[in-house]
Structure formats: C-alpha cells, structure tokens
Short mmCIF file of C-alpha atoms and ligand atoms in Angstrom, two decimals:
data_model
loop_
_atom_site.label_atom_id
_atom_site.label_comp_id
_atom_site.label_asym_id
_atom_site.label_seq_id
_atom_site.Cartn_x
_atom_site.Cartn_y
_atom_site.Cartn_z
CA MET A 1 163.28 99.31 -230.26
CA LYS A 2 161.70 95.97 -231.35
CA SER A 3 158.63 96.30 -233.53
CA ASN A 4 155.58 94.97 -231.67
CA PRO A 5 152.01 95.91 -232.60
CA GLU A 6 150.95 95.69 -228.93
CA ARG A 7 153.28 98.49 -227.91
CA LYS A 8 151.78 101.79 -226.80
CA LEU A 9 155.07 103.62 -227.12
CA VAL A 10 155.49 104.03 -230.87
CA LYS A 11 158.32 106.59 -230.81
CA ASN A 12 161.76 105.68 -229.56
CA TYR A 13 163.10 108.95 -228.14
CA ALA A 14 161.80 112.29 -226.86
CA ARG A 15 163.29 115.33 -225.16
CA ALA A 16 161.26 118.00 -223.37
CA PHE A 17 161.81 121.27 -221.51
CA ALA A 18 159.77 122.44 -218.52
CA PRO A 19 160.16 125.95 -217.13
CA ALA A 20 160.87 127.20 -213.63
CA THR A 21 157.85 128.67 -211.87
CA VAL A 22 156.92 131.34 -209.37
CA SER A 23 154.17 129.85 -207.21
CA ASN A 24 151.84 131.37 -204.61
CA ILE A 25 152.43 134.86 -206.16
CA GLY A 26 151.91 136.31 -202.67
CA PRO A 27 148.29 135.79 -201.59
CA GLY A 28 147.63 132.70 -203.75
CA PHE A 29 149.14 130.09 -201.43
CA ASP A 30 149.02 126.70 -203.18
CA LEU A 31 146.59 128.11 -205.77
CA MET A 32 148.47 130.38 -208.16
CA GLY A 33 151.63 130.35 -210.20
CA PHE A 34 153.29 131.25 -213.48
CA PRO A 35 156.35 130.03 -215.39
CA LEU A 36 159.40 132.02 -216.43
CA PHE A 37 161.42 131.95 -219.65
CA ASP A 38 164.86 130.35 -220.09
CA LEU A 39 165.18 128.77 -216.64
CA GLY A 40 164.06 125.14 -216.48
CA ASP A 41 164.93 121.44 -216.65
CA ILE A 42 165.24 119.12 -219.64
CA VAL A 43 164.44 115.41 -219.66
CA GLU A 44 165.29 112.84 -222.35
CA VAL A 45 163.52 109.48 -222.52
CA THR A 46 164.53 106.53 -224.70
CA VAL A 47 162.48 103.32 -224.92
CA ASN A 48 164.38 100.33 -223.56
CA ASP A 49 163.71 96.60 -223.86
CA LEU A 50 164.28 95.90 -220.18
CA SER A 51 161.76 95.05 -217.48
CA CYS A 52 162.04 98.42 -215.70
CA SER A 53 162.60 102.10 -216.34
CA ARG A 54 165.93 103.55 -215.20
CA ILE A 55 167.51 106.92 -214.62
CA THR A 56 170.74 106.46 -216.52
CA ASP A 57 172.19 109.92 -215.94
CA ILE A 58 171.56 113.16 -214.07
CA VAL A 59 173.54 115.88 -215.78
CA GLY A 60 174.37 118.91 -213.63
CA ASN A 61 173.65 117.48 -210.20
CA THR A 62 175.40 114.82 -208.15
CA THR A 63 173.15 114.81 -205.08
CA LEU A 64 169.77 113.76 -206.49
CA SER A 65 168.79 110.11 -206.27
CA LYS A 66 168.93 108.01 -209.44
CA GLU A 67 166.51 105.57 -207.87
CA LEU A 68 163.38 105.77 -210.03
CA GLU A 69 160.83 106.25 -207.27
CA LYS A 70 162.98 108.65 -205.25
CA ASN A 71 163.46 111.08 -208.10
CA THR A 72 160.68 113.43 -209.22
CA ALA A 73 161.33 112.76 -212.93
CA GLY A 74 161.56 109.00 -212.36
CA ALA A 75 158.44 108.80 -210.19
CA ALA A 76 156.47 110.86 -212.73
CA VAL A 77 157.52 108.58 -215.60
CA LYS A 78 156.66 105.48 -213.58
CA SER A 79 153.22 106.86 -212.70
CA PHE A 80 152.59 107.65 -216.39
CA LEU A 81 153.80 104.33 -217.85
CA ASP A 82 152.08 102.18 -215.19
CA LYS A 83 148.76 103.66 -216.34
CA HIS A 84 149.21 104.33 -220.04
CA ALA A 85 151.80 101.81 -221.26
CA PRO A 86 152.07 99.07 -218.64
CA GLY A 87 154.95 96.69 -219.30
CA GLU A 88 156.88 99.26 -221.35
CA PHE A 89 159.90 101.08 -220.01
CA VAL A 90 162.32 103.89 -220.74
CA ASP A 91 165.79 105.11 -219.90
CA ILE A 92 165.72 108.64 -218.49
CA VAL A 93 168.39 111.32 -218.64
CA LEU A 94 167.64 114.34 -216.46
CA HIS A 95 169.41 117.60 -217.27
CA LYS A 96 169.08 119.27 -213.89
CA LEU A 97 169.54 122.89 -214.81
CA LEU A 98 167.59 124.43 -211.91
CA PRO A 99 169.03 124.67 -208.41
CA ILE A 100 167.25 122.45 -205.90
CA GLY A 101 165.55 123.91 -202.83
CA SER A 102 165.44 127.28 -204.58
CA GLY A 103 161.75 128.18 -204.68
CA LEU A 104 161.73 128.07 -208.46
CA GLY A 105 159.68 124.90 -208.75
CA SER A 106 162.76 122.82 -209.49
CA SER A 107 161.26 119.44 -208.58
CA ALA A 108 158.07 120.24 -210.49
CA ALA A 109 160.07 121.18 -213.61
CA SER A 110 161.82 117.79 -213.62
CA ALA A 111 158.52 115.94 -213.18
CA VAL A 112 156.76 118.00 -215.85
CA ALA A 113 159.58 117.67 -218.42
CA ALA A 114 159.57 113.91 -217.76
CA VAL A 115 155.83 113.40 -218.36
CA VAL A 116 155.79 115.70 -221.39
CA ALA A 117 158.67 113.70 -222.90
CA VAL A 118 157.23 110.26 -222.18
CA ASN A 119 153.77 111.34 -223.38
CA ALA A 120 155.30 112.25 -226.75
CA LEU A 121 156.25 108.58 -227.24
CA LEU A 122 152.60 107.47 -227.39
CA SER A 123 150.82 106.97 -230.70
CA LYS A 124 148.07 109.24 -229.39
CA PRO A 125 149.60 111.51 -226.75
CA LEU A 126 147.26 112.47 -223.91
CA GLU A 127 145.87 115.96 -223.57
CA ILE A 128 148.02 118.25 -221.43
CA LYS A 129 145.42 118.38 -218.65
CA ASP A 130 145.69 114.59 -218.28
CA LEU A 131 149.40 114.85 -217.51
CA VAL A 132 148.84 116.82 -214.30
CA GLU A 133 148.22 113.79 -212.05
CA HIS A 134 151.44 112.09 -213.20
CA ALA A 135 153.58 115.19 -212.76
CA LEU A 136 152.09 115.57 -209.26
CA ASP A 137 152.94 111.92 -208.51
CA GLY A 138 156.52 112.88 -209.35
CA GLU A 139 156.69 116.16 -207.51
CA VAL A 140 155.29 114.74 -204.27
CA VAL A 141 158.55 112.80 -203.88
CA ALA A 142 160.33 116.07 -203.15
CA SER A 143 157.69 118.25 -201.52
CA GLY A 144 155.88 115.66 -199.40
CA THR A 145 152.42 116.99 -200.33
CA ARG A 146 150.49 117.34 -203.56
CA HIS A 147 150.18 120.98 -204.50
CA GLY A 148 149.64 122.03 -208.10
CA ASP A 149 150.89 125.60 -208.16
CA ASN A 150 154.28 124.70 -209.64
CA VAL A 151 153.41 121.63 -211.72
CA ILE A 152 150.38 123.09 -213.51
CA PRO A 153 151.88 126.44 -214.58
CA SER A 154 155.08 124.70 -215.68
CA LEU A 155 152.97 122.34 -217.79
CA VAL A 156 150.44 124.74 -219.31
CA GLY A 157 151.99 128.23 -219.12
CA GLY A 158 150.35 131.56 -218.33
CA VAL A 159 148.97 132.66 -215.00
CA VAL A 160 147.35 129.58 -213.48
CA VAL A 161 144.65 129.66 -210.81
CA ILE A 162 143.72 126.34 -209.25
CA SER A 163 139.95 126.42 -208.88
CA ASP A 164 139.73 123.07 -207.08
CA PRO A 165 142.77 122.11 -205.03
CA VAL A 166 141.33 118.64 -204.31
CA HIS A 167 140.95 117.57 -207.95
CA PHE A 168 143.49 120.06 -209.35
CA ASN A 169 141.02 121.73 -211.69
CA TYR A 170 142.41 125.04 -212.89
CA PHE A 171 141.97 127.90 -215.27
CA LYS A 172 144.68 129.93 -216.93
CA PHE A 173 145.01 133.22 -218.74
CA ASP A 174 147.81 135.08 -220.45
CA ALA A 175 149.77 137.47 -218.27
CA PRO A 176 150.01 141.19 -219.07
CA GLU A 177 152.44 141.30 -222.00
CA ASP A 178 154.86 143.87 -220.61
CA LEU A 179 155.02 142.84 -216.98
CA ILE A 180 158.64 142.30 -215.91
CA VAL A 181 159.46 139.68 -213.29
CA LEU A 182 162.80 139.99 -211.53
CA THR A 183 163.73 136.96 -209.43
CA PHE A 184 166.68 136.81 -207.07
CA HIS A 185 167.97 133.58 -205.58
CA PRO A 186 170.18 133.97 -202.50
CA HIS A 187 172.35 130.89 -202.14
CA VAL A 188 170.67 129.18 -199.23
CA GLU A 189 168.67 125.99 -199.68
CA ILE A 190 165.12 125.68 -198.33
CA LYS A 191 163.39 122.32 -198.56
CA THR A 192 159.73 122.71 -199.50
CA SER A 193 158.74 119.94 -197.08
CA GLU A 194 160.41 121.81 -194.18
CA ALA A 195 159.02 125.18 -195.29
CA ARG A 196 155.54 123.65 -195.28
CA ALA A 197 156.00 122.05 -191.88
CA MET A 198 156.68 125.47 -190.31
CA LEU A 199 153.33 126.96 -191.38
CA PRO A 200 150.49 127.41 -188.90
CA LYS A 201 147.71 124.82 -188.95
CA MET A 202 145.04 127.49 -188.51
CA VAL A 203 144.52 130.95 -190.01
CA SER A 204 142.39 133.57 -188.28
CA VAL A 205 139.19 134.86 -189.87
CA SER A 206 140.69 138.35 -190.19
CA ASP A 207 143.80 137.00 -191.95
CA SER A 208 141.73 134.83 -194.22
CA ILE A 209 139.64 137.88 -195.23
CA LYS A 210 142.84 139.81 -196.02
CA GLN A 211 144.27 136.84 -197.93
CA THR A 212 141.10 136.47 -200.01
CA ALA A 213 141.07 140.20 -200.76
CA GLY A 214 144.69 139.99 -201.94
CA ALA A 215 144.07 136.94 -204.12
CA VAL A 216 140.97 138.35 -205.80
CA THR A 217 142.64 141.70 -206.39
CA LEU A 218 145.75 140.05 -207.84
CA ILE A 219 143.78 137.88 -210.27
CA THR A 220 141.73 140.88 -211.37
CA GLY A 221 144.89 142.94 -211.86
CA MET A 222 146.49 140.18 -213.92
CA ILE A 223 143.43 139.73 -216.14
CA LYS A 224 142.89 143.47 -216.64
CA GLY A 225 146.59 144.29 -216.90
CA ASP A 226 146.01 146.84 -214.13
CA TYR A 227 149.40 147.23 -212.47
CA THR A 228 147.94 149.19 -209.57
CA LEU A 229 145.99 146.09 -208.54
CA LEU A 230 149.12 143.94 -208.88
CA LYS A 231 150.40 145.55 -205.70
CA ALA A 232 148.31 142.84 -204.01
CA ALA A 233 151.10 140.37 -204.84
CA SER A 234 153.04 141.92 -201.94
CA SER A 235 150.58 140.55 -199.39
CA ASP A 236 150.50 137.08 -197.85
CA PHE A 237 149.20 136.21 -194.40
CA ILE A 238 149.88 132.46 -194.57
CA ALA A 239 153.49 131.81 -195.53
CA GLU A 240 155.52 135.01 -195.84
CA PRO A 241 155.45 135.97 -192.13
CA PHE A 242 157.11 132.65 -191.25
CA ARG A 243 159.24 131.83 -194.28
CA SER A 244 160.72 135.29 -194.71
CA LYS A 245 162.75 134.61 -191.55
CA LEU A 246 164.63 131.91 -193.50
CA ILE A 247 165.69 134.33 -196.23
CA PRO A 248 168.67 136.57 -195.36
CA GLY A 249 168.17 140.15 -196.57
CA TYR A 250 164.49 139.63 -197.42
CA HIS A 251 162.99 142.39 -195.27
CA GLU A 252 165.63 144.92 -196.26
CA ILE A 253 164.98 144.30 -199.95
CA LYS A 254 161.22 144.34 -199.50
CA PHE A 255 161.50 147.69 -197.76
CA MET A 256 163.62 149.04 -200.64
CA ALA A 257 161.12 147.65 -203.16
CA SER A 258 158.27 149.46 -201.40
CA SER A 259 160.04 152.79 -201.86
CA SER A 260 161.16 152.19 -205.47
CA GLU A 261 159.50 151.77 -208.86
CA ALA A 262 158.73 148.13 -208.02
CA ILE A 263 155.06 147.16 -208.20
CA ALA A 264 155.17 144.30 -205.69
CA MET A 265 157.48 141.76 -204.10
CA ASN A 266 157.05 138.43 -202.37
CA ILE A 267 158.59 134.99 -201.89
CA SER A 268 158.54 132.60 -204.85
CA GLY A 269 157.06 129.30 -203.65
CA SER A 270 158.78 128.23 -200.46
CA GLY A 271 161.80 130.44 -201.15
CA PRO A 272 164.52 131.55 -200.87
CA THR A 273 163.99 132.92 -204.40
CA SER A 274 161.82 136.02 -204.30
CA PHE A 275 160.15 137.89 -207.13
CA VAL A 276 159.67 141.59 -207.79
CA PHE A 277 157.25 142.93 -210.43
CA PHE A 278 158.26 145.98 -212.49
CA ARG A 279 156.62 147.99 -215.27
CA THR A 280 159.80 148.31 -217.34
CA LEU A 281 163.13 146.58 -217.90
CA GLU A 282 164.83 149.83 -216.99
CA ASP A 283 163.14 149.92 -213.57
CA ALA A 284 164.19 146.32 -212.95
CA GLY A 285 167.78 147.08 -214.03
CA LEU A 286 168.00 149.99 -211.60
CA PHE A 287 166.96 147.71 -208.75
CA ILE A 288 169.65 145.07 -209.37
CA PRO A 289 172.56 146.97 -207.71
CA LYS A 290 170.40 147.49 -204.63
CA ILE A 291 169.91 143.74 -204.29
CA GLU A 292 173.60 143.08 -204.97
CA ASN A 293 174.62 145.58 -202.26
CA VAL A 294 172.50 143.81 -199.67
CA TYR A 295 174.02 140.40 -200.43
CA ASP A 296 177.55 141.81 -200.69
CA LYS A 297 177.10 143.09 -197.13
CA ILE A 298 175.70 139.74 -195.97
CA GLY A 299 178.43 137.86 -197.84
CA LEU A 300 176.02 135.58 -199.70
CA GLY A 301 176.01 134.72 -203.42
CA ILE A 302 172.90 135.41 -205.48
CA ASP A 303 171.57 134.76 -208.97
CA ILE A 304 169.34 137.41 -210.49
CA ASN A 305 167.10 136.76 -213.47
CA ILE A 306 164.77 139.03 -215.41
CA SER A 307 161.95 137.52 -217.43
CA LYS A 308 158.43 138.04 -218.61
CA ILE A 309 155.73 135.54 -217.75
CA ASN A 310 155.93 132.53 -220.04
CA ASN A 311 152.47 131.97 -221.49
CA THR A 312 153.46 128.71 -223.20
CA GLY A 313 154.81 126.35 -220.54
CA ALA A 314 156.55 123.02 -221.19
CA GLN A 315 157.66 122.12 -224.69
CA ILE A 316 158.69 119.03 -226.61
CA LEU A 317 162.14 119.77 -228.05
CA GLU A 318 162.58 116.61 -230.10
CA VAL A 319 160.72 113.37 -230.79
CA ARG A 320 161.66 110.53 -233.13
N1 LIG B 401 152.65 126.39 -202.64
C1 LIG B 401 153.85 125.67 -202.32
C2 LIG B 401 154.36 126.18 -200.99
C3 LIG B 401 154.87 125.90 -203.39
O1 LIG B 401 154.43 127.40 -200.82
O2 LIG B 401 154.69 125.37 -200.13
C4 LIG B 401 156.19 125.26 -203.10
O3 LIG B 401 157.04 125.45 -204.20
#
C-alpha cells in the first residue's frame, strides 16, 4: 500500500469471521435472532491501488457471483467504502463456509464478515452499531428485502430483538448459558426471496394476538432463563404454516420433538434448517438418531449441529 496521509484505510489487511444465525426463533418473524458457534463465513480484505474493489476469490463455492454488487460480501464492502473511505478500494476473498439457501443466515454472514473486516482497516473503526446499514446493503442482494434478524445477531451476538424494524434499532441480551440449540439442515435449497414471496400479505387479528403472545413469552423466557416459557419458540402464525411444506420430514420431526425432552422446535429463518431447543447435551444427543431415521427413510442428506447461543457475534481474526 502506498503511504498517503489522505487515506482513510490505514491498515493493509484484515480477516474477520461472522457466525451463522437462527432468525425468527418461531414467533419473532423478522424481529429476533441469535448466532451459533463454529458455523460461519470468513472474509479477507486487502487494500489495493486500483480504481475499484474486486472479489478475487470465493473459496468453497463455485456458484456465487464474483461481481462486486451481485455478491453480499462485495455489496457490503462497496456500501461501506463509498461512505467511509471514498476513492479507496480493496481486494476481497470470501471463504464461503456456510451452505447457501440453508436458513442459517448464510448471505448475512458473508456481508457481516465483510464489513467487520473492512472496518478494521480504518484508523478509527466505526462502532459496531454503525456497521448494520452496510451489512444490510450487502444482504439485500440475496434476500431481496432488508430484514435485520440475521445481520444484527451475526454482528453483535446474543439474543437480538429488533425494536424498530424501519430504522433497525435493536436491543440484545445474553442467552441462558446452558440452553442447547440443535440445528438440522436437510439438503434442499430454499431461496429467502422465494420463501418470503409465499407468505400472506395480511395476518388476521386472532393470529396476530397469538403471534404477539408467543414473542413476548419467548423474550421473557430468554431473559429469565425460564425454559418453560421457551416453549413459545414452537409457535409461529406467519411463516411456519406455509414454509414447513417446503421442508421434507418437518412435521414428523416436530411431532417427535413435542413428545420428547425437546423444549421447542421451529424453522430457522426461511429454512430448510430447523432448530430444536434442549436443556442438556444428552437430551439433544438422544434426539439425533430420530432425525437421522426420518431422513434415511426420505433418502435425503442432512447436517446436524449442536451449539449454544453465541453471545459474542462477529470477530476480527487478524489485522495488519
Ligand atoms: N426473517 C427472515 C425470513 C429471515 O424469515 O424471511 C430469513 O433468513
């Protein structure tokens, strides 16, 4: 990098990780989410001396566009640099570790890792809350609408509740320490944009009352660590009735969950990944063969992951 006192980007290289997320959490459609451990995307950015930013490599995926504005990581970086370091550019390497169209907030994770990495190049990096708009500018490329329930939890960690979905104001709190989250990802791809298009335009008053009751109960249960109240995560009157039809085996597994040690189950984001809450690792382990049996019968591959809720969110891995 040439030395130039006008430059806003004072570091040359940064690498960041952003975690996968479970969004909606049942009754919190577009308003609630939390990140997981271990699963996520990594983005590297290196300052270049060209007149544009470029995606130079996407490791682990051959189908995503390398065109800057058609890629969630690229669009997020562009949005950030246009505002905070106009005229300065980076090369981007995306390590696409999450499956796309999985319901794990894959596009949000790429966008979040990208803005966290590029922010680390500034002499005075912005506060985390100021990165939200740029990560959303990236994620919208994939989902077609701006919704913050993947981007914000991936960025800030913990259980996130969006208090103002117009301006993306939010609050967050740490999840109950011992709560176990099992996610299973049947190998079908669901595009968020299509899963949103299939939702009803109107919700009845009675469904909206039930949805509000579920959301309030879930938040209270999360804050108090009251697992009985977390059962509310099983309810959703907006998306689950429609989207569950796209997920082979979903109803069978939800029925088994309701008669097991599981606390609650629902679809993660737009699916097909679904989450099940458990009190203990042992309970979660006992449920795994039941899920595997269902997908063996259907003849569909699955990935199963067990995690706690990640209260930290995205992280800078290296900056120099
Ligand atoms: N709240 C969004 C939806 C999340 O359900 O469409 C998508 O990951």
